[in-house]
Coordinates of C-alpha atoms in Angstrom, one line a residue:
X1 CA -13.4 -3.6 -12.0
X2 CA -10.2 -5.7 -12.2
X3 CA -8.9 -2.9 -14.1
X4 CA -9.4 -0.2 -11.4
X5 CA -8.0 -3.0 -9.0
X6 CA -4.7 -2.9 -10.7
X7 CA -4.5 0.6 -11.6
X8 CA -4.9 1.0 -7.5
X9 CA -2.7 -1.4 -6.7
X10 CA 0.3 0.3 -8.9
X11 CA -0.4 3.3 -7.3
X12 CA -0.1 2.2 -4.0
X13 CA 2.8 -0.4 -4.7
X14 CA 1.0 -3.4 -3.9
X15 CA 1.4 -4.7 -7.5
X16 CA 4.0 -5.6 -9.5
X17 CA 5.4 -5.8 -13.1
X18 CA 6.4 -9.8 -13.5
X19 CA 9.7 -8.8 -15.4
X20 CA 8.6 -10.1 -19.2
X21 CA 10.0 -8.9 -22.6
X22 CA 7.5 -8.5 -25.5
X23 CA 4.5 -11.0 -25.9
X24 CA 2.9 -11.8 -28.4
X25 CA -0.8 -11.4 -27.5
X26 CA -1.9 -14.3 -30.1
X27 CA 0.3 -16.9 -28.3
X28 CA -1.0 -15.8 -24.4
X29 CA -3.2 -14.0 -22.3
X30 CA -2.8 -10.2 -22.3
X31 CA -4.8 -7.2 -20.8
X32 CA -5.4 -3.8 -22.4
X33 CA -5.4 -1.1 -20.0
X34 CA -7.8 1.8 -20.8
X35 CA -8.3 5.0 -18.7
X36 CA -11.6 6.9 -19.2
X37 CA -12.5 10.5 -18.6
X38 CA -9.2 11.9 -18.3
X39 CA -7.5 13.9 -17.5
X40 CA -7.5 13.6 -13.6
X41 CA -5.9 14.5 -10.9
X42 CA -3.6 10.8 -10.8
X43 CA -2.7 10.9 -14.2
X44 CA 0.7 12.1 -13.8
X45 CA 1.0 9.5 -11.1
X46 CA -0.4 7.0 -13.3
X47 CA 2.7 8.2 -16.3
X48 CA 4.8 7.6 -14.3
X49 CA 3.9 3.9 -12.9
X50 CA 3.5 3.0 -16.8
X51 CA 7.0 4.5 -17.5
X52 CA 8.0 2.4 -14.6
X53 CA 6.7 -0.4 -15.2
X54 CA 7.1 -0.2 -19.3
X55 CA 3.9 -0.5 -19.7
X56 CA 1.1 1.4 -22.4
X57 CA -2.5 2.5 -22.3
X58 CA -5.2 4.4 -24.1
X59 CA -6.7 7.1 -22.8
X60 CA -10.0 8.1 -23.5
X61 CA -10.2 12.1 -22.6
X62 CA -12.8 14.7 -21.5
X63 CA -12.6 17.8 -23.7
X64 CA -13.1 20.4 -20.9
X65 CA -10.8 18.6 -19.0
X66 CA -7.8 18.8 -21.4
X67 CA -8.2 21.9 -22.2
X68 CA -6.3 23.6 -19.1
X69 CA -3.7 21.1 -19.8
X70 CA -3.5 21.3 -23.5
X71 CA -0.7 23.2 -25.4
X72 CA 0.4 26.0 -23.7
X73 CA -0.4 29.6 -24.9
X74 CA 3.2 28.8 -26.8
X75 CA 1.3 26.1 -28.8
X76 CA 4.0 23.8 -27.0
X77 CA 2.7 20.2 -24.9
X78 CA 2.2 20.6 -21.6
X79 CA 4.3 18.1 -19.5
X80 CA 1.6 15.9 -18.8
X81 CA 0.2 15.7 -22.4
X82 CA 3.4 15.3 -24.0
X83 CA 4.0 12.3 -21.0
X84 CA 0.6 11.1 -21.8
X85 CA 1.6 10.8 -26.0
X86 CA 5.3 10.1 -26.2
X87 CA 5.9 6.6 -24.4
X88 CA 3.2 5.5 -26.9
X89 CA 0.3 5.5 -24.8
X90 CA -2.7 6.5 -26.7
X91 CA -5.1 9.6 -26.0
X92 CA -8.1 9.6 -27.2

């Protein structure tokens, strides 16, 4: 529950990054943020508050639901895929 808590409070704006460099999870408290059954229809809002806030996650996907936004009939990443891979979140 906490975890939906913050994920709605970055997407409304009523939470915010403290302003830290790397830490080192073995010396302090840390939280890993996990997304299930994805895509949806915030996940390119979520991207974007992780960009933001320099943050990462791993994503845990529903097949049928990537599908439509799998590669392109190119065989190229969709924006939101290649948004979802490439700041080194983690899909699953």
């Amino acid at each position: 529950m906490a975890g939906a808590v913050l994920v709605v409070g970055a997407l409304t704006g009523h939470v915010r990054r403290a302003g830290a460099d790397d830490v080192d999870c073995s010396r302090v408290k840390c939280v890993a943020l996990t997304f299930d059954d994805g895509p949806s229809p915030y996940t390119d809002r979520l991207l974007q508050v992780l960009k933001d806030n320099d943050a990462k996650a791993t994503f845990f996907l529903i097949g049928n639901k990537v599908a439509p936004t799998r590669p392109a009939p190119n065989g190229s990443p969709t924006p939101a895929w290649r948004s979802a891979a490439t700041p080194g979140n983690i899909p699953i």
